[in-house]
């Protein structure tokens, strides 16, 4: 949803004419900033609501209301699910049987959530088991939060969604238990040292964490509403609401067998062109050359969704005019906010790590971070509670990859090392 709005803005900048661009979406609203759904949209007070978080407010840009698209002559085709794509004939077919012909196609289908029913988990279709991907999911969750006021919530998964939803359910005064199989939360990014802080902080907020096991079944009451979560280790957790965040899958099924794929995504070049003429792929679905690390990667994050969409549109325009533009040169960036915490990460989380700063969960003002060092160079940096200047400094450091000889020195200098580059 983010990619579509950022692409539209870039098309408008490039002088798209009325009637030249259409956005087809399964959702019923104009493109919005998806990260809000697991944060402020669910707050009990001062909650974010549309039109407040239509794109492009998430990156500090103007808010594109539905009227903006109308003014630019961009057609918004909502509540329309594409069920068939014929790339050779340049046609798309909707669930309702409508056919759309195109000259140029940008695939911005994003990801779909992995559901427990996919693994055959018993009782996973009970009411009040939620997956958060679209605004409709969030609206249903809000209704049940109100109906089950001050109840018990079980969060299945210890990644992004798990941590953000754990916090938001606690803010809504629920009794919260998080369950995940890994030895610590956010294992794809966090080191055990980083995770220890967040787990300790959540514990101090009264959130219970159950690690090293998974949900294997759900009990429901006579109304079909979930009432308990059964764990593999034999424990049973009472639950009025269950929120599941166990990852996503890129939505590429429509294009299977018609287009080259790599590493679970649609293979593109540095301009997001695919193996099929006039077809581009952006965001979660694109596997693209990451120049900085000289390898093909797929990135699931809103920052890349925005930037890849803009790059594809610039490439389309340059192609039309016979001009050239620079290849995409992306610096991986991840961030999250929960409670009064806020962290940012830039670069690559490979190699040796050092932890610096005050990472005591009981600290009144915790501030800490981590560096990743590979082949004698700092390749990644993480910072909790950084100032805007410090966050810029760790981004610069991850891009420049300065050499470092003494890891102890790095631990001692902490954020100062990044700020002095």
JSON list of C-alpha atoms in Angstrom, two decimals, residues 98-303:
[
{"chain": "A", "resi": 98, "resn": "UNK", "atom": "CA", "xyz": [-13.13, -7.44, -14.98]},
{"chain": "A", "resi": 99, "resn": "UNK", "atom": "CA", "xyz": [-10.14, -7.28, -17.36]},
{"chain": "A", "resi": 100, "resn": "UNK", "atom": "CA", "xyz": [-7.52, -4.54, -17.26]},
{"chain": "A", "resi": 101, "resn": "UNK", "atom": "CA", "xyz": [-5.02, -3.97, -20.06]},
{"chain": "A", "resi": 102, "resn": "UNK", "atom": "CA", "xyz": [-1.74, -2.20, -19.36]},
{"chain": "A", "resi": 103, "resn": "UNK", "atom": "CA", "xyz": [1.32, -0.90, -21.18]},
{"chain": "A", "resi": 104, "resn": "UNK", "atom": "CA", "xyz": [3.62, -0.86, -18.14]},
{"chain": "A", "resi": 105, "resn": "UNK", "atom": "CA", "xyz": [3.02, -2.81, -14.92]},
{"chain": "A", "resi": 106, "resn": "UNK", "atom": "CA", "xyz": [4.52, -2.18, -11.49]},
{"chain": "A", "resi": 107, "resn": "UNK", "atom": "CA", "xyz": [4.06, -5.18, -9.21]},
{"chain": "A", "resi": 108, "resn": "UNK", "atom": "CA", "xyz": [3.67, -3.84, -5.66]},
{"chain": "A", "resi": 109, "resn": "UNK", "atom": "CA", "xyz": [1.73, -6.74, -4.13]},
{"chain": "A", "resi": 110, "resn": "UNK", "atom": "CA", "xyz": [3.76, -6.81, -0.90]},
{"chain": "A", "resi": 111, "resn": "UNK", "atom": "CA", "xyz": [3.48, -9.74, 1.48]},
{"chain": "A", "resi": 112, "resn": "UNK", "atom": "CA", "xyz": [0.71, -11.80, 2.97]},
{"chain": "A", "resi": 113, "resn": "UNK", "atom": "CA", "xyz": [0.79, -13.00, 6.57]},
{"chain": "A", "resi": 114, "resn": "UNK", "atom": "CA", "xyz": [1.70, -16.58, 7.40]},
{"chain": "A", "resi": 115, "resn": "UNK", "atom": "CA", "xyz": [-1.33, -18.13, 9.13]},
{"chain": "A", "resi": 116, "resn": "UNK", "atom": "CA", "xyz": [-1.25, -20.84, 11.78]},
{"chain": "A", "resi": 117, "resn": "UNK", "atom": "CA", "xyz": [-3.89, -22.72, 9.78]},
{"chain": "A", "resi": 118, "resn": "UNK", "atom": "CA", "xyz": [-1.19, -23.10, 7.05]},
{"chain": "A", "resi": 119, "resn": "UNK", "atom": "CA", "xyz": [0.62, -25.40, 9.50]},
{"chain": "A", "resi": 120, "resn": "UNK", "atom": "CA", "xyz": [-2.56, -27.27, 10.41]},
{"chain": "A", "resi": 121, "resn": "UNK", "atom": "CA", "xyz": [-2.68, -25.84, 13.94]},
{"chain": "A", "resi": 122, "resn": "UNK", "atom": "CA", "xyz": [-5.84, -27.19, 15.59]},
{"chain": "A", "resi": 123, "resn": "UNK", "atom": "CA", "xyz": [-8.56, -24.59, 16.27]},
{"chain": "A", "resi": 124, "resn": "UNK", "atom": "CA", "xyz": [-6.67, -21.82, 14.44]},
{"chain": "A", "resi": 125, "resn": "UNK", "atom": "CA", "xyz": [-9.89, -20.65, 12.77]},
{"chain": "A", "resi": 126, "resn": "UNK", "atom": "CA", "xyz": [-11.52, -19.64, 16.08]},
{"chain": "A", "resi": 127, "resn": "UNK", "atom": "CA", "xyz": [-12.93, -16.11, 16.38]},
{"chain": "A", "resi": 128, "resn": "UNK", "atom": "CA", "xyz": [-10.73, -13.37, 17.88]},
{"chain": "A", "resi": 129, "resn": "UNK", "atom": "CA", "xyz": [-7.48, -14.79, 16.51]},
{"chain": "A", "resi": 130, "resn": "UNK", "atom": "CA", "xyz": [-6.02, -11.85, 14.58]},
{"chain": "A", "resi": 131, "resn": "UNK", "atom": "CA", "xyz": [-3.38, -11.26, 11.93]},
{"chain": "A", "resi": 132, "resn": "UNK", "atom": "CA", "xyz": [-2.41, -7.67, 11.23]},
{"chain": "A", "resi": 133, "resn": "UNK", "atom": "CA", "xyz": [-1.76, -6.73, 7.62]},
{"chain": "A", "resi": 134, "resn": "UNK", "atom": "CA", "xyz": [-4.51, -4.42, 6.37]},
{"chain": "A", "resi": 135, "resn": "UNK", "atom": "CA", "xyz": [-6.59, -1.64, 7.86]},
{"chain": "A", "resi": 136, "resn": "UNK", "atom": "CA", "xyz": [-9.61, -3.95, 7.92]},
{"chain": "A", "resi": 137, "resn": "UNK", "atom": "CA", "xyz": [-7.69, -6.34, 10.22]},
{"chain": "A", "resi": 138, "resn": "UNK", "atom": "CA", "xyz": [-6.87, -3.47, 12.58]},
{"chain": "A", "resi": 139, "resn": "UNK", "atom": "CA", "xyz": [-10.51, -2.28, 12.64]},
{"chain": "A", "resi": 140, "resn": "UNK", "atom": "CA", "xyz": [-11.72, -5.74, 13.64]},
{"chain": "A", "resi": 141, "resn": "UNK", "atom": "CA", "xyz": [-9.08, -5.94, 16.37]},
{"chain": "A", "resi": 142, "resn": "UNK", "atom": "CA", "xyz": [-10.16, -2.54, 17.77]},
{"chain": "A", "resi": 143, "resn": "UNK", "atom": "CA", "xyz": [-13.76, -3.73, 18.04]},
{"chain": "A", "resi": 144, "resn": "UNK", "atom": "CA", "xyz": [-12.73, -6.80, 20.03]},
{"chain": "A", "resi": 145, "resn": "UNK", "atom": "CA", "xyz": [-10.32, -4.81, 22.25]},
{"chain": "A", "resi": 146, "resn": "UNK", "atom": "CA", "xyz": [-13.37, -2.74, 23.27]},
{"chain": "A", "resi": 147, "resn": "UNK", "atom": "CA", "xyz": [-15.61, -5.80, 23.67]},
{"chain": "A", "resi": 148, "resn": "UNK", "atom": "CA", "xyz": [-13.07, -7.72, 25.78]},
{"chain": "A", "resi": 149, "resn": "UNK", "atom": "CA", "xyz": [-12.02, -4.72, 27.88]},
{"chain": "A", "resi": 150, "resn": "UNK", "atom": "CA", "xyz": [-9.15, -5.43, 30.34]},
{"chain": "A", "resi": 151, "resn": "UNK", "atom": "CA", "xyz": [-9.02, -9.06, 29.20]},
{"chain": "A", "resi": 152, "resn": "UNK", "atom": "CA", "xyz": [-6.19, -11.48, 28.46]},
{"chain": "A", "resi": 153, "resn": "UNK", "atom": "CA", "xyz": [-4.17, -11.27, 25.24]},
{"chain": "A", "resi": 154, "resn": "UNK", "atom": "CA", "xyz": [-1.71, -13.83, 23.92]},
{"chain": "A", "resi": 155, "resn": "UNK", "atom": "CA", "xyz": [0.77, -12.68, 21.28]},
{"chain": "A", "resi": 156, "resn": "UNK", "atom": "CA", "xyz": [2.18, -15.49, 19.13]},
{"chain": "A", "resi": 157, "resn": "UNK", "atom": "CA", "xyz": [5.56, -14.44, 17.71]},
{"chain": "A", "resi": 158, "resn": "UNK", "atom": "CA", "xyz": [8.51, -12.43, 18.97]},
{"chain": "A", "resi": 159, "resn": "UNK", "atom": "CA", "xyz": [9.38, -10.36, 15.91]},
{"chain": "A", "resi": 160, "resn": "UNK", "atom": "CA", "xyz": [8.34, -6.85, 14.84]},
{"chain": "A", "resi": 161, "resn": "UNK", "atom": "CA", "xyz": [4.59, -7.42, 15.06]},
{"chain": "A", "resi": 162, "resn": "UNK", "atom": "CA", "xyz": [4.88, -9.43, 18.26]},
{"chain": "A", "resi": 163, "resn": "UNK", "atom": "CA", "xyz": [6.84, -6.75, 20.11]},
{"chain": "A", "resi": 164, "resn": "UNK", "atom": "CA", "xyz": [4.76, -3.83, 18.83]},
{"chain": "A", "resi": 165, "resn": "UNK", "atom": "CA", "xyz": [1.43, -5.59, 19.47]},
{"chain": "A", "resi": 166, "resn": "UNK", "atom": "CA", "xyz": [2.57, -6.79, 22.89]},
{"chain": "A", "resi": 167, "resn": "UNK", "atom": "CA", "xyz": [3.20, -3.16, 23.83]},
{"chain": "A", "resi": 168, "resn": "UNK", "atom": "CA", "xyz": [-0.05, -1.86, 22.32]},
{"chain": "A", "resi": 169, "resn": "UNK", "atom": "CA", "xyz": [-2.19, -4.52, 24.05]},
{"chain": "A", "resi": 170, "resn": "UNK", "atom": "CA", "xyz": [-0.55, -3.63, 27.38]},
{"chain": "A", "resi": 171, "resn": "UNK", "atom": "CA", "xyz": [-1.28, 0.07, 26.74]},
{"chain": "A", "resi": 172, "resn": "UNK", "atom": "CA", "xyz": [-4.90, -1.04, 26.23]},
{"chain": "A", "resi": 173, "resn": "UNK", "atom": "CA", "xyz": [-4.73, -2.51, 29.75]},
{"chain": "A", "resi": 174, "resn": "UNK", "atom": "CA", "xyz": [-4.75, -6.16, 28.71]},
{"chain": "A", "resi": 175, "resn": "UNK", "atom": "CA", "xyz": [-2.97, -8.92, 30.60]},
{"chain": "A", "resi": 176, "resn": "UNK", "atom": "CA", "xyz": [-0.35, -9.85, 27.95]},
{"chain": "A", "resi": 177, "resn": "UNK", "atom": "CA", "xyz": [1.66, -13.02, 27.37]},
{"chain": "A", "resi": 178, "resn": "UNK", "atom": "CA", "xyz": [4.06, -13.34, 24.44]},
{"chain": "A", "resi": 179, "resn": "UNK", "atom": "CA", "xyz": [5.01, -16.78, 23.08]},
{"chain": "A", "resi": 180, "resn": "UNK", "atom": "CA", "xyz": [7.82, -17.55, 20.63]},
{"chain": "A", "resi": 181, "resn": "UNK", "atom": "CA", "xyz": [10.07, -20.53, 19.89]},
{"chain": "A", "resi": 182, "resn": "UNK", "atom": "CA", "xyz": [13.39, -18.71, 19.59]},
{"chain": "A", "resi": 183, "resn": "UNK", "atom": "CA", "xyz": [15.82, -18.21, 22.51]},
{"chain": "A", "resi": 184, "resn": "UNK", "atom": "CA", "xyz": [15.27, -14.43, 22.32]},
{"chain": "A", "resi": 185, "resn": "UNK", "atom": "CA", "xyz": [13.04, -11.85, 20.59]},
{"chain": "A", "resi": 186, "resn": "UNK", "atom": "CA", "xyz": [13.72, -10.40, 17.09]},
{"chain": "A", "resi": 187, "resn": "UNK", "atom": "CA", "xyz": [16.41, -13.04, 16.42]},
{"chain": "A", "resi": 188, "resn": "UNK", "atom": "CA", "xyz": [16.83, -12.00, 12.77]},
{"chain": "A", "resi": 189, "resn": "UNK", "atom": "CA", "xyz": [18.27, -8.68, 13.93]},
{"chain": "A", "resi": 190, "resn": "UNK", "atom": "CA", "xyz": [18.85, -8.59, 17.70]},
{"chain": "A", "resi": 191, "resn": "UNK", "atom": "CA", "xyz": [21.87, -10.10, 19.40]},
{"chain": "A", "resi": 192, "resn": "UNK", "atom": "CA", "xyz": [21.16, -11.82, 22.73]},
{"chain": "A", "resi": 193, "resn": "UNK", "atom": "CA", "xyz": [22.53, -8.69, 24.47]},
{"chain": "A", "resi": 194, "resn": "UNK", "atom": "CA", "xyz": [20.10, -6.34, 22.69]},
{"chain": "A", "resi": 195, "resn": "UNK", "atom": "CA", "xyz": [17.17, -8.73, 23.19]},
{"chain": "A", "resi": 196, "resn": "UNK", "atom": "CA", "xyz": [17.89, -9.04, 26.93]},
{"chain": "A", "resi": 197, "resn": "UNK", "atom": "CA", "xyz": [17.11, -5.34, 27.37]},
{"chain": "A", "resi": 198, "resn": "UNK", "atom": "CA", "xyz": [13.76, -5.45, 25.53]},
{"chain": "A", "resi": 199, "resn": "UNK", "atom": "CA", "xyz": [12.67, -8.65, 27.25]},
{"chain": "A", "resi": 200, "resn": "UNK", "atom": "CA", "xyz": [13.63, -7.16, 30.62]},
{"chain": "A", "resi": 201, "resn": "UNK", "atom": "CA", "xyz": [11.82, -3.91, 29.81]},
{"chain": "A", "resi": 202, "resn": "UNK", "atom": "CA", "xyz": [8.64, -5.76, 28.75]},
{"chain": "A", "resi": 203, "resn": "UNK", "atom": "CA", "xyz": [8.84, -7.85, 31.92]},
{"chain": "A", "resi": 204, "resn": "UNK", "atom": "CA", "xyz": [8.97, -4.66, 34.01]},
{"chain": "A", "resi": 205, "resn": "UNK", "atom": "CA", "xyz": [5.85, -3.46, 32.16]},
{"chain": "A", "resi": 206, "resn": "UNK", "atom": "CA", "xyz": [4.11, -6.64, 33.31]},
{"chain": "A", "resi": 207, "resn": "UNK", "atom": "CA", "xyz": [4.26, -8.56, 30.02]},
{"chain": "A", "resi": 208, "resn": "UNK", "atom": "CA", "xyz": [4.94, -12.27, 30.49]},
{"chain": "A", "resi": 209, "resn": "UNK", "atom": "CA", "xyz": [7.26, -13.91, 27.98]},
{"chain": "A", "resi": 210, "resn": "UNK", "atom": "CA", "xyz": [7.24, -17.64, 27.21]},
{"chain": "A", "resi": 211, "resn": "UNK", "atom": "CA", "xyz": [10.19, -18.72, 25.04]},
{"chain": "A", "resi": 212, "resn": "UNK", "atom": "CA", "xyz": [11.25, -21.96, 23.41]},
{"chain": "A", "resi": 213, "resn": "UNK", "atom": "CA", "xyz": [7.77, -23.25, 22.58]},
{"chain": "A", "resi": 214, "resn": "UNK", "atom": "CA", "xyz": [4.97, -22.77, 20.05]},
{"chain": "A", "resi": 215, "resn": "UNK", "atom": "CA", "xyz": [1.18, -22.71, 19.92]},
{"chain": "A", "resi": 216, "resn": "UNK", "atom": "CA", "xyz": [-0.11, -26.13, 18.84]},
{"chain": "A", "resi": 217, "resn": "UNK", "atom": "CA", "xyz": [-3.84, -25.59, 19.31]},
{"chain": "A", "resi": 218, "resn": "UNK", "atom": "CA", "xyz": [-6.66, -23.32, 20.46]},
{"chain": "A", "resi": 219, "resn": "UNK", "atom": "CA", "xyz": [-9.76, -23.98, 22.54]},
{"chain": "A", "resi": 220, "resn": "UNK", "atom": "CA", "xyz": [-12.91, -21.98, 21.87]},
{"chain": "A", "resi": 221, "resn": "UNK", "atom": "CA", "xyz": [-16.18, -21.45, 23.71]},
{"chain": "A", "resi": 222, "resn": "UNK", "atom": "CA", "xyz": [-19.76, -22.17, 22.56]},
{"chain": "A", "resi": 223, "resn": "UNK", "atom": "CA", "xyz": [-19.74, -18.95, 20.47]},
{"chain": "A", "resi": 224, "resn": "UNK", "atom": "CA", "xyz": [-16.62, -20.09, 18.62]},
{"chain": "A", "resi": 225, "resn": "UNK", "atom": "CA", "xyz": [-14.48, -17.43, 20.34]},
{"chain": "A", "resi": 226, "resn": "UNK", "atom": "CA", "xyz": [-10.97, -18.34, 21.39]},
{"chain": "A", "resi": 227, "resn": "UNK", "atom": "CA", "xyz": [-10.58, -18.97, 25.12]},
{"chain": "A", "resi": 228, "resn": "UNK", "atom": "CA", "xyz": [-7.21, -20.74, 25.48]},
{"chain": "A", "resi": 229, "resn": "UNK", "atom": "CA", "xyz": [-3.89, -21.29, 23.69]},
{"chain": "A", "resi": 230, "resn": "UNK", "atom": "CA", "xyz": [-2.32, -24.72, 24.00]},
{"chain": "A", "resi": 231, "resn": "UNK", "atom": "CA", "xyz": [1.48, -24.77, 23.89]},
{"chain": "A", "resi": 232, "resn": "UNK", "atom": "CA", "xyz": [3.79, -27.54, 22.73]},
{"chain": "A", "resi": 233, "resn": "UNK", "atom": "CA", "xyz": [5.39, -27.73, 26.20]},
{"chain": "A", "resi": 234, "resn": "UNK", "atom": "CA", "xyz": [1.99, -28.66, 27.70]},
{"chain": "A", "resi": 235, "resn": "UNK", "atom": "CA", "xyz": [1.09, -25.28, 29.15]},
{"chain": "A", "resi": 236, "resn": "UNK", "atom": "CA", "xyz": [-2.31, -23.76, 28.49]},
{"chain": "A", "resi": 237, "resn": "UNK", "atom": "CA", "xyz": [-2.76, -19.96, 28.43]},
{"chain": "A", "resi": 238, "resn": "UNK", "atom": "CA", "xyz": [-6.16, -18.30, 28.92]},
{"chain": "A", "resi": 239, "resn": "UNK", "atom": "CA", "xyz": [-6.93, -15.85, 26.11]},
{"chain": "A", "resi": 240, "resn": "UNK", "atom": "CA", "xyz": [-9.71, -13.46, 25.08]},
{"chain": "A", "resi": 241, "resn": "UNK", "atom": "CA", "xyz": [-7.69, -12.20, 22.11]},
{"chain": "A", "resi": 242, "resn": "UNK", "atom": "CA", "xyz": [-4.81, -13.81, 20.22]},
{"chain": "A", "resi": 243, "resn": "UNK", "atom": "CA", "xyz": [-2.64, -11.80, 17.84]},
{"chain": "A", "resi": 244, "resn": "UNK", "atom": "CA", "xyz": [-0.34, -13.80, 15.55]},
{"chain": "A", "resi": 245, "resn": "UNK", "atom": "CA", "xyz": [2.81, -12.35, 14.01]},
{"chain": "A", "resi": 246, "resn": "UNK", "atom": "CA", "xyz": [4.93, -15.21, 12.69]},
{"chain": "A", "resi": 247, "resn": "UNK", "atom": "CA", "xyz": [6.15, -13.64, 9.46]},
{"chain": "A", "resi": 248, "resn": "UNK", "atom": "CA", "xyz": [5.00, -13.03, 5.93]},
{"chain": "A", "resi": 249, "resn": "UNK", "atom": "CA", "xyz": [5.35, -14.38, 2.41]},
{"chain": "A", "resi": 250, "resn": "UNK", "atom": "CA", "xyz": [5.86, -12.23, -0.68]},
{"chain": "A", "resi": 251, "resn": "UNK", "atom": "CA", "xyz": [2.76, -12.27, -2.90]},
{"chain": "A", "resi": 252, "resn": "UNK", "atom": "CA", "xyz": [4.23, -13.57, -6.15]},
{"chain": "A", "resi": 253, "resn": "UNK", "atom": "CA", "xyz": [1.83, -16.46, -6.95]},
{"chain": "A", "resi": 254, "resn": "UNK", "atom": "CA", "xyz": [0.04, -14.52, -9.74]},
{"chain": "A", "resi": 255, "resn": "UNK", "atom": "CA", "xyz": [3.26, -14.33, -11.72]},
{"chain": "A", "resi": 256, "resn": "UNK", "atom": "CA", "xyz": [4.70, -17.82, -11.15]},
{"chain": "A", "resi": 257, "resn": "UNK", "atom": "CA", "xyz": [6.15, -19.40, -14.27]},
{"chain": "A", "resi": 258, "resn": "UNK", "atom": "CA", "xyz": [5.92, -16.13, -16.21]},
{"chain": "A", "resi": 259, "resn": "UNK", "atom": "CA", "xyz": [8.81, -14.25, -14.66]},
{"chain": "A", "resi": 260, "resn": "UNK", "atom": "CA", "xyz": [12.28, -14.97, -13.28]},
{"chain": "A", "resi": 261, "resn": "UNK", "atom": "CA", "xyz": [12.45, -15.43, -9.51]},
{"chain": "A", "resi": 262, "resn": "UNK", "atom": "CA", "xyz": [15.29, -15.49, -7.00]},
{"chain": "A", "resi": 263, "resn": "UNK", "atom": "CA", "xyz": [15.54, -15.91, -3.21]},
{"chain": "A", "resi": 264, "resn": "UNK", "atom": "CA", "xyz": [11.76, -16.10, -2.83]},
{"chain": "A", "resi": 265, "resn": "UNK", "atom": "CA", "xyz": [11.06, -12.91, -4.77]},
{"chain": "A", "resi": 266, "resn": "UNK", "atom": "CA", "xyz": [10.82, -11.57, -8.31]},
{"chain": "A", "resi": 267, "resn": "UNK", "atom": "CA", "xyz": [14.31, -10.96, -9.70]},
{"chain": "A", "resi": 268, "resn": "UNK", "atom": "CA", "xyz": [14.97, -7.37, -10.76]},
{"chain": "A", "resi": 269, "resn": "UNK", "atom": "CA", "xyz": [17.89, -5.20, -11.78]},
{"chain": "A", "resi": 270, "resn": "UNK", "atom": "CA", "xyz": [18.97, -1.96, -10.07]},
{"chain": "A", "resi": 271, "resn": "UNK", "atom": "CA", "xyz": [16.05, -0.16, -11.74]},
{"chain": "A", "resi": 272, "resn": "UNK", "atom": "CA", "xyz": [13.47, -2.77, -10.57]},
{"chain": "A", "resi": 273, "resn": "UNK", "atom": "CA", "xyz": [12.98, -4.05, -14.12]},
{"chain": "A", "resi": 274, "resn": "UNK", "atom": "CA", "xyz": [12.06, -7.74, -14.16]},
{"chain": "A", "resi": 275, "resn": "UNK", "atom": "CA", "xyz": [12.89, -10.39, -16.77]},
{"chain": "A", "resi": 276, "resn": "UNK", "atom": "CA", "xyz": [9.66, -9.42, -18.61]},
{"chain": "A", "resi": 277, "resn": "UNK", "atom": "CA", "xyz": [9.65, -6.25, -20.75]},
{"chain": "A", "resi": 278, "resn": "UNK", "atom": "CA", "xyz": [7.58, -3.38, -19.28]},
{"chain": "A", "resi": 279, "resn": "UNK", "atom": "CA", "xyz": [7.12, -5.17, -15.94]},
{"chain": "A", "resi": 280, "resn": "UNK", "atom": "CA", "xyz": [8.68, -3.78, -12.77]},
{"chain": "A", "resi": 281, "resn": "UNK", "atom": "CA", "xyz": [8.56, -5.17, -9.20]},
{"chain": "A", "resi": 282, "resn": "UNK", "atom": "CA", "xyz": [9.07, -3.14, -6.01]},
{"chain": "A", "resi": 283, "resn": "UNK", "atom": "CA", "xyz": [8.95, -3.51, -2.23]},
{"chain": "A", "resi": 284, "resn": "UNK", "atom": "CA", "xyz": [8.70, -6.88, -0.48]},
{"chain": "A", "resi": 285, "resn": "UNK", "atom": "CA", "xyz": [8.35, -8.88, -3.70]},
{"chain": "A", "resi": 286, "resn": "UNK", "atom": "CA", "xyz": [11.57, -7.65, -5.38]},
{"chain": "A", "resi": 287, "resn": "UNK", "atom": "CA", "xyz": [14.92, -9.44, -5.14]},
{"chain": "A", "resi": 288, "resn": "UNK", "atom": "CA", "xyz": [17.36, -6.78, -6.30]},
{"chain": "A", "resi": 289, "resn": "UNK", "atom": "CA", "xyz": [21.13, -6.18, -6.46]},
{"chain": "A", "resi": 290, "resn": "UNK", "atom": "CA", "xyz": [22.21, -4.55, -3.21]},
{"chain": "A", "resi": 291, "resn": "UNK", "atom": "CA", "xyz": [25.16, -2.56, -4.45]},
{"chain": "A", "resi": 292, "resn": "UNK", "atom": "CA", "xyz": [26.70, -1.96, -1.03]},
{"chain": "A", "resi": 293, "resn": "UNK", "atom": "CA", "xyz": [27.17, -5.70, -0.38]},
{"chain": "A", "resi": 294, "resn": "UNK", "atom": "CA", "xyz": [27.40, -6.86, -3.98]},
{"chain": "A", "resi": 295, "resn": "UNK", "atom": "CA", "xyz": [24.67, -9.48, -3.65]},
{"chain": "A", "resi": 296, "resn": "UNK", "atom": "CA", "xyz": [21.02, -10.10, -4.52]},
{"chain": "A", "resi": 297, "resn": "UNK", "atom": "CA", "xyz": [18.69, -9.46, -1.60]},
{"chain": "A", "resi": 298, "resn": "UNK", "atom": "CA", "xyz": [15.02, -9.12, -0.78]},
{"chain": "A", "resi": 299, "resn": "UNK", "atom": "CA", "xyz": [14.04, -6.56, 1.88]},
{"chain": "A", "resi": 300, "resn": "UNK", "atom": "CA", "xyz": [10.77, -6.48, 3.80]},
{"chain": "A", "resi": 301, "resn": "UNK", "atom": "CA", "xyz": [10.57, -2.96, 5.18]},
{"chain": "A", "resi": 302, "resn": "UNK", "atom": "CA", "xyz": [8.56, 0.18, 4.55]},
{"chain": "A", "resi": 303, "resn": "UNK", "atom": "CA", "xyz": [11.67, 2.30, 3.86]}
]
